[in-house]
């Protein structure tokens, strides 16, 4: 009974509020001249509009505007109420840009109630149609390596003309205009990425990237992306992985954090454990997640060999999205003892043959050189003896004639 007593006043209050909204019969028109202004910031655009003409002479009430735009990154609508007539927003220019705006009115002319236009002004901007079809680069990915430098990579489209060339541009709020990459990564004469080690990029700030291109057949289709680099960190691999035996036949695995500016509390780890038979065949494998840099593991009581490696990533409290590092070096127990193999005859001839071949070639060269020298000396002696004989005969004839 008491609940029904409370319900009646509430219903009456609701009806009175609704009547106060419509009793004066006042309506308001939506804004006019809605436009999207591309500032050349690779997706960070300005939205502008004008008040409805019916409000030009109405000075007793204050105006508000409700802007709604479709956020293609979150796949949902975002709404903003503002007294201003311009607003900036971030869009993926490869998709439709959809915005709409309402007019809101309040003040003495509305008896203090807030009135919203029943209709809205909407604008849909299609992606640019310029560019050769299916020539946009693929898999544009940017990585913040150990929070030291950013590197962006992409794959060239298979349908891009052979003589095409890609260009990467970037923009953030600290730049007046978009800038081009100053250090491209090149493979087989083609640009496949950009290295930002020579130019720092700000953290906790939206950075817009665009990769477009040119070719003899015309411009290539552009690719856009926006990100905050602290959410794309790839740590270096853990260092100094050590495996020691402890008490009760247990193994203690310990490692160090990678050097750099990543906070210690941001890192978490994954241990990869493999068991191998004496012949090297793997018998089992398991992954162990941990927030510590030390793990105690039971040792195998049989002849199996236990091998471990570790990789790192940032936890969800430090980054919305993080990448796994490369695996550390492998550490095994028991360690393999490499027995020094006795030299076998099959391995010796490789060096012996080379030495013998070199000596043989040298001997042959010496013999050939000596033979040529002897032959040359003989040829030099023959003309000398012939001249001597002729000279001797000439002398005898001269004396006889005398």
Short mmCIF file of N, CA and C in Angstrom, two decimals, residues 9-139:
data_model
loop_
_atom_site.label_atom_id
_atom_site.label_comp_id
_atom_site.label_asym_id
_atom_site.label_seq_id
_atom_site.Cartn_x
_atom_site.Cartn_y
_atom_site.Cartn_z
N UNK A 9 2.58 10.09 -6.71
CA UNK A 9 3.27 11.38 -6.86
C UNK A 9 4.36 11.35 -7.91
N UNK A 10 5.06 10.23 -8.03
CA UNK A 10 6.12 10.14 -9.04
C UNK A 10 5.54 10.22 -10.44
N UNK A 11 4.43 9.53 -10.66
CA UNK A 11 3.80 9.58 -11.97
C UNK A 11 3.31 10.99 -12.28
N UNK A 12 2.75 11.66 -11.27
CA UNK A 12 2.28 13.02 -11.47
C UNK A 12 3.42 13.97 -11.78
N UNK A 13 4.55 13.77 -11.09
CA UNK A 13 5.72 14.61 -11.35
C UNK A 13 6.23 14.41 -12.77
N UNK A 14 6.24 13.17 -13.26
CA UNK A 14 6.69 12.88 -14.61
C UNK A 14 5.78 13.53 -15.64
N UNK A 15 4.45 13.44 -15.41
CA UNK A 15 3.51 14.04 -16.35
C UNK A 15 3.66 15.55 -16.37
N UNK A 16 3.87 16.15 -15.20
CA UNK A 16 4.03 17.60 -15.12
C UNK A 16 5.29 18.03 -15.86
N UNK A 17 6.40 17.23 -15.71
CA UNK A 17 7.66 17.56 -16.39
C UNK A 17 7.51 17.49 -17.91
N UNK A 18 6.81 16.47 -18.39
CA UNK A 18 6.61 16.32 -19.82
C UNK A 18 5.75 17.45 -20.37
N UNK A 19 4.73 17.85 -19.59
CA UNK A 19 3.90 18.95 -20.05
C UNK A 19 4.68 20.26 -20.09
N UNK A 20 5.60 20.44 -19.12
CA UNK A 20 6.41 21.65 -19.11
C UNK A 20 7.31 21.72 -20.33
N UNK A 21 7.64 20.57 -20.90
CA UNK A 21 8.50 20.54 -22.09
C UNK A 21 7.73 20.96 -23.35
N UNK A 22 6.45 20.73 -23.37
CA UNK A 22 5.71 20.94 -24.61
C UNK A 22 4.54 21.93 -24.49
N UNK A 23 4.29 22.41 -23.27
CA UNK A 23 3.10 23.26 -23.12
C UNK A 23 3.21 24.56 -23.87
N UNK A 24 4.43 25.08 -23.99
CA UNK A 24 4.55 26.34 -24.71
C UNK A 24 4.58 26.15 -26.21
N UNK A 25 4.69 24.92 -26.69
CA UNK A 25 4.65 24.65 -28.11
C UNK A 25 5.86 25.13 -28.88
N UNK A 26 6.94 25.49 -28.18
CA UNK A 26 8.14 26.01 -28.83
C UNK A 26 8.97 24.87 -29.40
N UNK A 27 9.42 25.01 -30.62
CA UNK A 27 10.31 24.04 -31.25
C UNK A 27 11.55 24.77 -31.75
N UNK A 28 12.60 24.01 -32.00
CA UNK A 28 13.85 24.59 -32.46
C UNK A 28 14.33 23.81 -33.68
N UNK A 29 14.91 24.53 -34.61
CA UNK A 29 15.41 23.91 -35.84
C UNK A 29 16.83 23.41 -35.65
N UNK A 30 17.26 22.44 -36.47
CA UNK A 30 18.64 21.94 -36.39
C UNK A 30 19.61 22.95 -37.01
N UNK A 31 20.89 22.81 -36.75
CA UNK A 31 21.91 23.71 -37.30
C UNK A 31 21.95 23.64 -38.83
N UNK A 32 22.66 24.59 -39.41
CA UNK A 32 22.77 24.67 -40.86
C UNK A 32 24.24 24.70 -41.27
N UNK A 33 24.47 24.53 -42.57
CA UNK A 33 25.80 24.65 -43.18
C UNK A 33 26.84 23.74 -42.50
N UNK A 34 26.45 22.51 -42.25
CA UNK A 34 27.39 21.54 -41.66
C UNK A 34 28.45 21.17 -42.69
N UNK A 35 29.72 21.22 -42.27
CA UNK A 35 30.82 20.88 -43.18
C UNK A 35 31.96 20.21 -42.42
N UNK A 36 32.74 19.44 -43.17
CA UNK A 36 33.93 18.76 -42.64
C UNK A 36 35.14 19.37 -43.33
N UNK A 37 36.04 19.92 -42.56
CA UNK A 37 37.21 20.62 -43.10
C UNK A 37 38.45 19.77 -42.87
N UNK A 38 39.09 19.35 -43.95
CA UNK A 38 40.32 18.56 -43.87
C UNK A 38 41.50 19.52 -43.68
N UNK A 39 42.16 19.41 -42.54
CA UNK A 39 43.28 20.29 -42.20
C UNK A 39 44.63 19.74 -42.67
N UNK A 40 44.61 18.60 -43.35
CA UNK A 40 45.86 17.98 -43.77
C UNK A 40 46.56 17.25 -42.66
N UNK A 41 45.80 16.85 -41.62
CA UNK A 41 46.37 16.18 -40.46
C UNK A 41 46.10 14.68 -40.47
N UNK A 42 45.86 14.14 -41.66
CA UNK A 42 45.77 12.69 -41.88
C UNK A 42 44.64 12.03 -41.09
N UNK A 43 43.51 12.72 -40.97
CA UNK A 43 42.36 12.14 -40.29
C UNK A 43 41.84 12.98 -39.15
N UNK A 44 42.63 13.90 -38.66
CA UNK A 44 42.19 14.82 -37.61
C UNK A 44 41.55 16.02 -38.31
N UNK A 45 40.22 16.06 -38.34
CA UNK A 45 39.49 17.05 -39.13
C UNK A 45 38.73 18.00 -38.22
N UNK A 46 38.23 19.07 -38.81
CA UNK A 46 37.41 20.05 -38.09
C UNK A 46 35.98 19.99 -38.61
N UNK A 47 35.03 19.95 -37.70
CA UNK A 47 33.61 19.94 -38.04
C UNK A 47 33.04 21.32 -37.68
N UNK A 48 32.37 21.95 -38.60
CA UNK A 48 31.83 23.30 -38.37
C UNK A 48 30.39 23.37 -38.84
N UNK A 49 29.59 24.26 -38.22
CA UNK A 49 28.20 24.46 -38.58
C UNK A 49 27.76 25.86 -38.18
N UNK A 50 26.57 26.24 -38.62
CA UNK A 50 25.99 27.55 -38.30
C UNK A 50 24.69 27.34 -37.54
N UNK A 51 24.29 28.32 -36.69
CA UNK A 51 23.01 28.19 -35.99
C UNK A 51 21.86 28.29 -36.97
N UNK A 52 20.72 27.74 -36.62
CA UNK A 52 19.57 27.85 -37.53
C UNK A 52 19.13 29.31 -37.67
N UNK A 53 18.65 29.66 -38.83
CA UNK A 53 18.25 31.05 -39.09
C UNK A 53 17.15 31.51 -38.16
N UNK A 54 16.33 30.59 -37.65
CA UNK A 54 15.22 30.98 -36.76
C UNK A 54 15.68 31.47 -35.41
N UNK A 55 16.97 31.28 -35.07
CA UNK A 55 17.48 31.70 -33.76
C UNK A 55 18.28 32.98 -33.83
N UNK A 56 18.37 33.59 -34.99
CA UNK A 56 19.21 34.77 -35.13
C UNK A 56 18.73 35.92 -34.25
N UNK A 57 17.44 36.12 -34.18
CA UNK A 57 16.89 37.23 -33.40
C UNK A 57 16.46 36.83 -32.01
N UNK A 58 16.72 35.60 -31.63
CA UNK A 58 16.30 35.13 -30.30
C UNK A 58 17.49 35.28 -29.34
N UNK A 59 17.42 36.30 -28.52
CA UNK A 59 18.55 36.60 -27.62
C UNK A 59 18.28 36.22 -26.18
N UNK A 60 17.05 35.81 -25.88
CA UNK A 60 16.72 35.50 -24.49
C UNK A 60 17.20 34.11 -24.08
N UNK A 61 17.50 33.25 -25.01
CA UNK A 61 17.89 31.87 -24.71
C UNK A 61 19.33 31.61 -25.12
N UNK A 62 19.96 30.69 -24.43
CA UNK A 62 21.32 30.27 -24.77
C UNK A 62 21.26 29.03 -25.65
N UNK A 63 22.21 28.94 -26.53
CA UNK A 63 22.23 27.83 -27.49
C UNK A 63 23.30 26.81 -27.12
N UNK A 64 22.95 25.57 -27.31
CA UNK A 64 23.89 24.45 -27.18
C UNK A 64 23.75 23.60 -28.44
N UNK A 65 24.79 22.83 -28.70
CA UNK A 65 24.75 21.94 -29.86
C UNK A 65 25.19 20.54 -29.42
N UNK A 66 24.50 19.57 -29.92
CA UNK A 66 24.87 18.18 -29.65
C UNK A 66 25.42 17.56 -30.93
N UNK A 67 26.73 17.33 -30.92
CA UNK A 67 27.40 16.73 -32.08
C UNK A 67 27.55 15.24 -31.85
N UNK A 68 27.21 14.48 -32.85
CA UNK A 68 27.38 13.03 -32.82
C UNK A 68 28.13 12.60 -34.07
N UNK A 69 29.15 11.78 -33.89
CA UNK A 69 29.90 11.25 -35.03
C UNK A 69 30.21 9.79 -34.79
N UNK A 70 30.33 9.05 -35.90
CA UNK A 70 30.57 7.61 -35.81
C UNK A 70 32.07 7.36 -35.71
N UNK A 71 32.47 6.80 -34.58
CA UNK A 71 33.87 6.50 -34.32
C UNK A 71 34.20 5.14 -34.95
N UNK A 72 34.88 5.17 -36.08
CA UNK A 72 35.17 3.92 -36.80
C UNK A 72 36.22 3.07 -36.08
N UNK A 73 36.99 3.67 -35.18
CA UNK A 73 37.98 2.90 -34.43
C UNK A 73 37.32 2.07 -33.33
N UNK A 74 36.22 2.60 -32.75
CA UNK A 74 35.50 1.89 -31.70
C UNK A 74 34.20 1.29 -32.21
N UNK A 75 33.85 1.58 -33.45
CA UNK A 75 32.63 1.06 -34.08
C UNK A 75 31.40 1.44 -33.26
N UNK A 76 31.33 2.71 -32.86
CA UNK A 76 30.20 3.20 -32.08
C UNK A 76 30.09 4.71 -32.26
N UNK A 77 28.92 5.25 -31.86
CA UNK A 77 28.69 6.68 -31.96
C UNK A 77 29.25 7.38 -30.72
N UNK A 78 29.82 8.56 -30.94
CA UNK A 78 30.34 9.40 -29.86
C UNK A 78 29.56 10.71 -29.87
N UNK A 79 29.10 11.16 -28.70
CA UNK A 79 28.32 12.38 -28.60
C UNK A 79 29.01 13.44 -27.75
N UNK A 80 28.90 14.71 -28.15
CA UNK A 80 29.50 15.83 -27.43
C UNK A 80 28.51 16.99 -27.43
N UNK A 81 28.31 17.61 -26.26
CA UNK A 81 27.51 18.83 -26.17
C UNK A 81 28.45 20.00 -25.96
N UNK A 82 28.26 21.04 -26.76
CA UNK A 82 29.18 22.17 -26.72
C UNK A 82 28.46 23.45 -27.13
N UNK A 83 28.84 24.59 -26.53
CA UNK A 83 28.29 25.87 -26.99
C UNK A 83 29.01 26.41 -28.22
N UNK A 84 30.12 25.77 -28.58
CA UNK A 84 30.90 26.21 -29.73
C UNK A 84 30.25 25.74 -31.03
N UNK A 85 30.72 26.29 -32.14
CA UNK A 85 30.19 25.92 -33.44
C UNK A 85 31.23 25.17 -34.28
N UNK A 86 32.30 24.78 -33.65
CA UNK A 86 33.32 23.95 -34.31
C UNK A 86 33.79 22.89 -33.33
N UNK A 87 34.26 21.79 -33.86
CA UNK A 87 34.77 20.70 -33.03
C UNK A 87 35.70 19.86 -33.89
N UNK A 88 36.84 19.48 -33.31
CA UNK A 88 37.76 18.59 -34.02
C UNK A 88 37.52 17.15 -33.58
N UNK A 89 37.76 16.22 -34.48
CA UNK A 89 37.58 14.80 -34.19
C UNK A 89 38.50 13.99 -35.09
N UNK A 90 38.74 12.76 -34.67
CA UNK A 90 39.64 11.86 -35.39
C UNK A 90 38.83 10.83 -36.16
N UNK A 91 39.19 10.63 -37.44
CA UNK A 91 38.47 9.69 -38.29
C UNK A 91 39.46 8.83 -39.08
N UNK A 92 39.00 7.66 -39.45
CA UNK A 92 39.71 6.80 -40.38
C UNK A 92 39.26 7.19 -41.79
N UNK A 93 40.13 7.84 -42.52
CA UNK A 93 39.73 8.38 -43.82
C UNK A 93 39.55 7.31 -44.88
N UNK A 94 39.83 6.06 -44.57
CA UNK A 94 39.57 4.98 -45.50
C UNK A 94 38.10 4.52 -45.42
N UNK A 95 37.35 5.08 -44.44
CA UNK A 95 35.94 4.72 -44.27
C UNK A 95 35.09 5.97 -44.32
N UNK A 96 33.78 5.78 -44.35
CA UNK A 96 32.86 6.91 -44.39
C UNK A 96 33.00 7.75 -43.12
N UNK A 97 32.98 9.07 -43.29
CA UNK A 97 32.96 10.00 -42.17
C UNK A 97 31.52 10.45 -41.99
N UNK A 98 30.90 10.09 -40.86
CA UNK A 98 29.49 10.37 -40.63
C UNK A 98 29.34 11.26 -39.40
N UNK A 99 28.74 12.43 -39.58
CA UNK A 99 28.51 13.37 -38.47
C UNK A 99 27.08 13.90 -38.56
N UNK A 100 26.53 14.23 -37.40
CA UNK A 100 25.22 14.87 -37.34
C UNK A 100 25.18 15.76 -36.10
N UNK A 101 24.37 16.80 -36.17
CA UNK A 101 24.35 17.78 -35.09
C UNK A 101 22.92 18.26 -34.84
N UNK A 102 22.57 18.42 -33.54
CA UNK A 102 21.27 18.92 -33.10
C UNK A 102 21.45 20.32 -32.49
N UNK A 103 20.36 21.02 -32.38
CA UNK A 103 20.32 22.29 -31.66
C UNK A 103 19.59 22.08 -30.34
N UNK A 104 20.14 22.66 -29.24
CA UNK A 104 19.50 22.62 -27.93
C UNK A 104 19.30 24.06 -27.46
N UNK A 105 18.15 24.34 -26.88
CA UNK A 105 17.80 25.69 -26.48
C UNK A 105 17.27 25.67 -25.05
N UNK A 106 17.71 26.63 -24.25
CA UNK A 106 17.23 26.74 -22.87
C UNK A 106 17.30 28.20 -22.43
N UNK A 107 16.48 28.56 -21.44
CA UNK A 107 16.46 29.93 -20.93
C UNK A 107 15.05 30.43 -20.73
N UNK A 108 14.90 31.73 -20.57
CA UNK A 108 13.56 32.30 -20.33
C UNK A 108 12.57 31.99 -21.45
N UNK A 109 13.05 31.91 -22.69
CA UNK A 109 12.13 31.66 -23.80
C UNK A 109 11.55 30.26 -23.77
N UNK A 110 12.15 29.37 -23.01
CA UNK A 110 11.65 28.00 -22.90
C UNK A 110 11.16 27.68 -21.49
N UNK A 111 10.95 28.75 -20.70
CA UNK A 111 10.52 28.58 -19.30
C UNK A 111 11.51 27.73 -18.51
N UNK A 112 12.80 27.88 -18.87
CA UNK A 112 13.84 27.18 -18.12
C UNK A 112 14.02 25.73 -18.48
N UNK A 113 13.28 25.22 -19.44
CA UNK A 113 13.44 23.83 -19.84
C UNK A 113 14.39 23.74 -21.02
N UNK A 114 14.95 22.55 -21.20
CA UNK A 114 15.89 22.31 -22.30
C UNK A 114 15.14 21.68 -23.47
N UNK A 115 15.17 22.35 -24.62
CA UNK A 115 14.49 21.85 -25.81
C UNK A 115 15.52 21.43 -26.84
N UNK A 116 15.31 20.28 -27.40
CA UNK A 116 16.22 19.73 -28.42
C UNK A 116 15.48 19.62 -29.74
N UNK A 117 16.16 19.96 -30.81
CA UNK A 117 15.53 19.86 -32.13
C UNK A 117 15.17 18.40 -32.41
N UNK A 118 13.97 18.22 -32.96
CA UNK A 118 13.53 16.85 -33.24
C UNK A 118 14.29 16.23 -34.39
N UNK A 119 14.81 17.04 -35.27
CA UNK A 119 15.59 16.54 -36.40
C UNK A 119 17.04 17.03 -36.26
N UNK A 120 17.88 16.51 -37.10
CA UNK A 120 19.29 16.87 -37.06
C UNK A 120 19.79 17.12 -38.47
N UNK A 121 20.92 17.78 -38.55
CA UNK A 121 21.60 17.97 -39.83
C UNK A 121 22.72 16.94 -39.93
N UNK A 122 22.78 16.21 -41.01
CA UNK A 122 23.73 15.11 -41.15
C UNK A 122 24.59 15.30 -42.39
N UNK A 123 25.82 14.82 -42.30
CA UNK A 123 26.74 14.87 -43.43
C UNK A 123 27.55 13.58 -43.46
N UNK A 124 27.63 12.96 -44.62
CA UNK A 124 28.41 11.74 -44.82
C UNK A 124 29.44 12.01 -45.91
N UNK A 125 30.69 11.85 -45.54
CA UNK A 125 31.78 12.08 -46.51
C UNK A 125 32.41 10.75 -46.88
N UNK A 126 32.42 10.45 -48.16
CA UNK A 126 32.97 9.19 -48.65
C UNK A 126 34.49 9.24 -48.71
N UNK A 127 35.17 8.07 -48.65
CA UNK A 127 36.63 8.06 -48.80
C UNK A 127 37.03 8.60 -50.16
N UNK A 128 38.22 9.13 -50.28
CA UNK A 128 38.66 9.64 -51.58
C UNK A 128 38.72 8.53 -52.61
N UNK A 129 38.25 8.83 -53.81
CA UNK A 129 38.20 7.82 -54.87
C UNK A 129 39.44 7.81 -55.74
N UNK A 130 40.41 8.68 -55.43
CA UNK A 130 41.63 8.74 -56.24
C UNK A 130 42.53 7.56 -55.92
N UNK A 131 43.36 7.22 -56.89
CA UNK A 131 44.32 6.13 -56.69
C UNK A 131 43.96 4.89 -57.47
N UNK A 132 44.98 4.20 -57.95
CA UNK A 132 44.79 2.96 -58.69
C UNK A 132 44.22 1.90 -57.76
N UNK A 133 43.20 1.19 -58.18
CA UNK A 133 42.52 0.22 -57.34
C UNK A 133 43.46 -0.89 -56.86
N UNK A 134 43.24 -1.30 -55.60
CA UNK A 134 43.96 -2.43 -54.99
C UNK A 134 45.48 -2.21 -54.95
N UNK A 135 45.91 -0.96 -54.79
CA UNK A 135 47.36 -0.68 -54.72
C UNK A 135 47.79 -0.19 -53.35
N UNK A 136 46.87 -0.12 -52.39
CA UNK A 136 47.24 0.32 -51.04
C UNK A 136 48.17 -0.71 -50.38
N UNK A 137 49.10 -0.24 -49.59
CA UNK A 137 50.01 -1.14 -48.89
C UNK A 137 49.20 -1.96 -47.89
N UNK A 138 49.74 -3.09 -47.50
CA UNK A 138 49.05 -4.00 -46.59
C UNK A 138 49.86 -4.19 -45.32
N UNK A 139 49.13 -4.55 -44.24
CA UNK A 139 49.75 -4.88 -42.95
C UNK A 139 50.66 -3.75 -42.46
#
